[in-house]
JSON list of C-alpha atoms in Angstrom, two decimals:
[
{"chain": "A", "resi": 7, "resn": "MET", "atom": "CA", "xyz": [0.08, -0.03, 0.02]},
{"chain": "A", "resi": 8, "resn": "PHE", "atom": "CA", "xyz": [2.80, 2.40, 0.85]},
{"chain": "A", "resi": 9, "resn": "LEU", "atom": "CA", "xyz": [4.92, 1.78, -2.07]},
{"chain": "A", "resi": 10, "resn": "ALA", "atom": "CA", "xyz": [6.11, 5.41, -2.45]},
{"chain": "A", "resi": 11, "resn": "ALA", "atom": "CA", "xyz": [7.67, 5.05, 0.97]},
{"chain": "A", "resi": 12, "resn": "ASP", "atom": "CA", "xyz": [9.98, 2.33, -0.45]},
{"chain": "A", "resi": 13, "resn": "TYR", "atom": "CA", "xyz": [11.06, 4.21, -3.44]},
{"chain": "A", "resi": 14, "resn": "PRO", "atom": "CA", "xyz": [12.78, 7.58, -2.58]},
{"chain": "A", "resi": 15, "resn": "PHE", "atom": "CA", "xyz": [12.51, 10.53, -4.73]},
{"chain": "A", "resi": 16, "resn": "LEU", "atom": "CA", "xyz": [16.28, 10.39, -5.84]},
{"chain": "A", "resi": 17, "resn": "ASP", "atom": "CA", "xyz": [15.66, 6.79, -7.00]},
{"chain": "A", "resi": 18, "resn": "VAL", "atom": "CA", "xyz": [12.87, 8.06, -9.13]},
{"chain": "A", "resi": 19, "resn": "LEU", "atom": "CA", "xyz": [14.81, 10.68, -10.88]},
{"chain": "A", "resi": 20, "resn": "TRP", "atom": "CA", "xyz": [17.71, 8.11, -11.39]},
{"chain": "A", "resi": 21, "resn": "THR", "atom": "CA", "xyz": [15.20, 5.61, -12.91]},
{"chain": "A", "resi": 22, "resn": "MET", "atom": "CA", "xyz": [13.63, 8.57, -15.22]},
{"chain": "A", "resi": 23, "resn": "LEU", "atom": "CA", "xyz": [17.36, 9.68, -16.39]},
{"chain": "A", "resi": 24, "resn": "VAL", "atom": "CA", "xyz": [18.35, 6.01, -17.09]},
{"chain": "A", "resi": 25, "resn": "PHE", "atom": "CA", "xyz": [15.23, 5.52, -19.08]},
{"chain": "A", "resi": 26, "resn": "PHE", "atom": "CA", "xyz": [15.68, 8.71, -21.01]},
{"chain": "A", "resi": 27, "resn": "ILE", "atom": "CA", "xyz": [19.27, 7.86, -21.92]},
{"chain": "A", "resi": 28, "resn": "TRP", "atom": "CA", "xyz": [18.10, 4.44, -22.88]},
{"chain": "A", "resi": 29, "resn": "VAL", "atom": "CA", "xyz": [15.45, 5.77, -25.37]},
{"chain": "A", "resi": 30, "resn": "ALA", "atom": "CA", "xyz": [18.01, 8.42, -26.69]},
{"chain": "A", "resi": 31, "resn": "TRP", "atom": "CA", "xyz": [20.42, 5.72, -27.31]},
{"chain": "A", "resi": 32, "resn": "PHE", "atom": "CA", "xyz": [17.89, 3.85, -29.39]},
{"chain": "A", "resi": 33, "resn": "ILE", "atom": "CA", "xyz": [16.88, 6.90, -31.46]},
{"chain": "A", "resi": 34, "resn": "LEU", "atom": "CA", "xyz": [20.59, 7.54, -32.22]},
{"chain": "A", "resi": 35, "resn": "LEU", "atom": "CA", "xyz": [21.08, 3.78, -33.12]},
{"chain": "A", "resi": 36, "resn": "PHE", "atom": "CA", "xyz": [18.07, 3.90, -35.59]},
{"chain": "A", "resi": 37, "resn": "ARG", "atom": "CA", "xyz": [19.21, 7.21, -37.00]},
{"chain": "A", "resi": 38, "resn": "VAL", "atom": "CA", "xyz": [22.55, 5.78, -37.68]},
{"chain": "A", "resi": 39, "resn": "VAL", "atom": "CA", "xyz": [21.18, 2.71, -39.33]},
{"chain": "A", "resi": 40, "resn": "ALA", "atom": "CA", "xyz": [18.85, 4.84, -41.47]},
{"chain": "A", "resi": 41, "resn": "ASP", "atom": "CA", "xyz": [21.58, 7.03, -42.54]},
{"chain": "A", "resi": 42, "resn": "VAL", "atom": "CA", "xyz": [23.70, 4.11, -43.74]},
{"chain": "A", "resi": 43, "resn": "PHE", "atom": "CA", "xyz": [20.82, 2.90, -45.89]},
{"chain": "A", "resi": 44, "resn": "LYS", "atom": "CA", "xyz": [20.16, 6.38, -47.28]},
{"chain": "A", "resi": 45, "resn": "ARG", "atom": "CA", "xyz": [23.63, 6.95, -48.27]},
{"chain": "A", "resi": 46, "resn": "HIS", "atom": "CA", "xyz": [24.44, 6.89, -52.10]},
{"chain": "A", "resi": 47, "resn": "ASP", "atom": "CA", "xyz": [28.15, 7.40, -52.13]},
{"chain": "A", "resi": 48, "resn": "ILE", "atom": "CA", "xyz": [29.01, 4.06, -50.62]},
{"chain": "A", "resi": 49, "resn": "HIS", "atom": "CA", "xyz": [27.65, 0.61, -51.92]},
{"chain": "A", "resi": 50, "resn": "GLY", "atom": "CA", "xyz": [27.02, -2.92, -50.52]},
{"chain": "A", "resi": 51, "resn": "GLY", "atom": "CA", "xyz": [30.34, -3.73, -49.00]},
{"chain": "A", "resi": 52, "resn": "LYS", "atom": "CA", "xyz": [30.84, -0.64, -47.06]},
{"chain": "A", "resi": 53, "resn": "LYS", "atom": "CA", "xyz": [27.12, -0.57, -45.86]},
{"chain": "A", "resi": 54, "resn": "THR", "atom": "CA", "xyz": [27.44, -4.05, -44.73]},
{"chain": "A", "resi": 55, "resn": "ILE", "atom": "CA", "xyz": [30.70, -3.39, -42.87]},
{"chain": "A", "resi": 56, "resn": "TRP", "atom": "CA", "xyz": [29.20, -0.28, -41.05]},
{"chain": "A", "resi": 57, "resn": "LEU", "atom": "CA", "xyz": [25.94, -2.18, -40.19]},
{"chain": "A", "resi": 58, "resn": "LEU", "atom": "CA", "xyz": [27.94, -5.14, -38.82]},
{"chain": "A", "resi": 59, "resn": "PHE", "atom": "CA", "xyz": [30.07, -2.72, -36.91]},
{"chain": "A", "resi": 60, "resn": "VAL", "atom": "CA", "xyz": [27.21, -0.99, -35.34]},
{"chain": "A", "resi": 61, "resn": "LEU", "atom": "CA", "xyz": [25.48, -4.52, -34.66]},
{"chain": "A", "resi": 62, "resn": "PHE", "atom": "CA", "xyz": [28.34, -6.26, -32.95]},
{"chain": "A", "resi": 63, "resn": "VAL", "atom": "CA", "xyz": [30.12, -3.24, -31.31]},
{"chain": "A", "resi": 64, "resn": "PRO", "atom": "CA", "xyz": [27.26, -0.90, -30.69]},
{"chain": "A", "resi": 65, "resn": "PHE", "atom": "CA", "xyz": [28.67, 1.87, -28.58]},
{"chain": "A", "resi": 66, "resn": "ILE", "atom": "CA", "xyz": [31.91, 2.06, -30.48]},
{"chain": "A", "resi": 67, "resn": "GLY", "atom": "CA", "xyz": [30.40, 1.62, -33.80]},
{"chain": "A", "resi": 68, "resn": "VAL", "atom": "CA", "xyz": [27.73, 4.39, -33.27]},
{"chain": "A", "resi": 69, "resn": "PHE", "atom": "CA", "xyz": [30.08, 6.83, -32.20]},
{"chain": "A", "resi": 70, "resn": "ALA", "atom": "CA", "xyz": [32.76, 6.01, -34.77]},
{"chain": "A", "resi": 71, "resn": "TYR", "atom": "CA", "xyz": [30.04, 6.47, -37.45]},
{"chain": "A", "resi": 72, "resn": "LEU", "atom": "CA", "xyz": [29.07, 9.88, -35.94]},
{"chain": "A", "resi": 73, "resn": "ILE", "atom": "CA", "xyz": [32.51, 11.08, -35.73]},
{"chain": "A", "resi": 74, "resn": "ALA", "atom": "CA", "xyz": [33.44, 10.05, -39.28]},
{"chain": "A", "resi": 75, "resn": "ASN", "atom": "CA", "xyz": [30.22, 10.93, -41.20]},
{"chain": "A", "resi": 76, "resn": "SER", "atom": "CA", "xyz": [28.66, 13.70, -38.90]},
{"chain": "A", "resi": 77, "resn": "ASP", "atom": "CA", "xyz": [29.08, 16.27, -41.64]},
{"chain": "A", "resi": 78, "resn": "ASP", "atom": "CA", "xyz": [27.77, 14.19, -44.41]},
{"chain": "A", "resi": 79, "resn": "MET", "atom": "CA", "xyz": [24.69, 13.27, -42.20]},
{"chain": "A", "resi": 80, "resn": "ALA", "atom": "CA", "xyz": [23.92, 17.05, -41.53]},
{"chain": "A", "resi": 81, "resn": "ARG", "atom": "CA", "xyz": [24.42, 17.71, -45.31]},
{"chain": "A", "resi": 82, "resn": "ARG", "atom": "CA", "xyz": [21.97, 14.90, -46.25]},
{"chain": "A", "resi": 83, "resn": "ASP", "atom": "CA", "xyz": [19.39, 15.91, -43.66]},
{"chain": "A", "resi": 84, "resn": "MET", "atom": "CA", "xyz": [19.64, 19.60, -45.18]},
{"chain": "A", "resi": 85, "resn": "GLN", "atom": "CA", "xyz": [19.28, 18.35, -48.59]},
{"chain": "A", "resi": 86, "resn": "GLN", "atom": "CA", "xyz": [16.32, 16.33, -47.81]},
{"chain": "A", "resi": 87, "resn": "ALA", "atom": "CA", "xyz": [14.78, 19.14, -45.87]},
{"chain": "A", "resi": 88, "resn": "ALA", "atom": "CA", "xyz": [15.25, 21.46, -48.84]},
{"chain": "A", "resi": 89, "resn": "ALA", "atom": "CA", "xyz": [13.77, 18.85, -51.22]},
{"chain": "A", "resi": 90, "resn": "SER", "atom": "CA", "xyz": [10.63, 18.48, -49.00]},
{"chain": "A", "resi": 91, "resn": "GLN", "atom": "CA", "xyz": [10.31, 22.26, -48.66]},
{"chain": "A", "resi": 92, "resn": "ALA", "atom": "CA", "xyz": [10.58, 22.64, -52.55]},
{"chain": "A", "resi": 93, "resn": "GLU", "atom": "CA", "xyz": [8.14, 19.86, -53.04]},
{"chain": "A", "resi": 94, "resn": "PHE", "atom": "CA", "xyz": [5.60, 21.45, -50.56]},
{"chain": "A", "resi": 95, "resn": "GLU", "atom": "CA", "xyz": [5.88, 24.88, -52.29]},
{"chain": "A", "resi": 96, "resn": "ALA", "atom": "CA", "xyz": [5.28, 23.30, -55.56]},
{"chain": "A", "resi": 97, "resn": "TYR", "atom": "CA", "xyz": [2.19, 21.70, -54.42]},
{"chain": "A", "resi": 98, "resn": "VAL", "atom": "CA", "xyz": [0.98, 24.75, -52.82]},
{"chain": "A", "resi": 99, "resn": "ARG", "atom": "CA", "xyz": [1.43, 26.84, -55.98]},
{"chain": "A", "resi": 100, "resn": "SER", "atom": "CA", "xyz": [-0.25, 24.16, -58.09]},
{"chain": "A", "resi": 101, "resn": "ILE", "atom": "CA", "xyz": [-3.39, 24.15, -55.80]},
{"chain": "A", "resi": 102, "resn": "ALA", "atom": "CA", "xyz": [-3.45, 28.13, -55.72]},
{"chain": "A", "resi": 103, "resn": "ALA", "atom": "CA", "xyz": [-3.09, 27.94, -59.49]},
{"chain": "A", "resi": 104, "resn": "LYS", "atom": "CA", "xyz": [-6.22, 25.78, -59.78]},
{"chain": "A", "resi": 105, "resn": "GLU", "atom": "CA", "xyz": [-8.13, 27.96, -57.49]},
{"chain": "A", "resi": 106, "resn": "GLU", "atom": "CA", "xyz": [-7.31, 31.05, -59.33]},
{"chain": "A", "resi": 107, "resn": "GLY", "atom": "CA", "xyz": [-8.21, 29.67, -62.90]},
{"chain": "A", "resi": 108, "resn": "GLY", "atom": "CA", "xyz": [-11.36, 27.73, -61.64]},
{"chain": "A", "resi": 109, "resn": "THR", "atom": "CA", "xyz": [-14.73, 29.15, -62.27]},
{"chain": "A", "resi": 110, "resn": "GLU", "atom": "CA", "xyz": [-16.35, 28.29, -58.97]},
{"chain": "A", "resi": 111, "resn": "SER", "atom": "CA", "xyz": [-16.36, 31.17, -56.51]},
{"chain": "A", "resi": 112, "resn": "ARG", "atom": "CA", "xyz": [-16.55, 30.81, -52.93]},
{"chain": "A", "resi": 113, "resn": "PRO", "atom": "CA", "xyz": [-19.00, 32.76, -50.69]},
{"chain": "A", "resi": 114, "resn": "VAL", "atom": "CA", "xyz": [-17.51, 35.08, -48.27]},
{"chain": "A", "resi": 115, "resn": "ALA", "atom": "CA", "xyz": [-18.64, 34.39, -44.79]},
{"chain": "A", "resi": 116, "resn": "THR", "atom": "CA", "xyz": [-19.71, 37.41, -42.83]}
]
């Protein structure tokens, strides 16, 4: 009934910190694996080596990948964001052009 008395506040904070670091680690791990698959500058052999390195020596593998490829990861992310933004702007322009050229008029709400 008095479970809170058996689990002090600092233990709760420590558990939350460990859980947060654990989740952050998995996010980082999945991001590295996704970046290995997104790369077009390397092919099968090097991708396989990176994935095996990350799989069998996870901490060293992930940190080595981040040290070796952090600039390229950032560049690829920026290119992907720019491409998504350009695609969105093209879509908005196409919808606006359809609405301007269309014959239907919308009533103005008062």
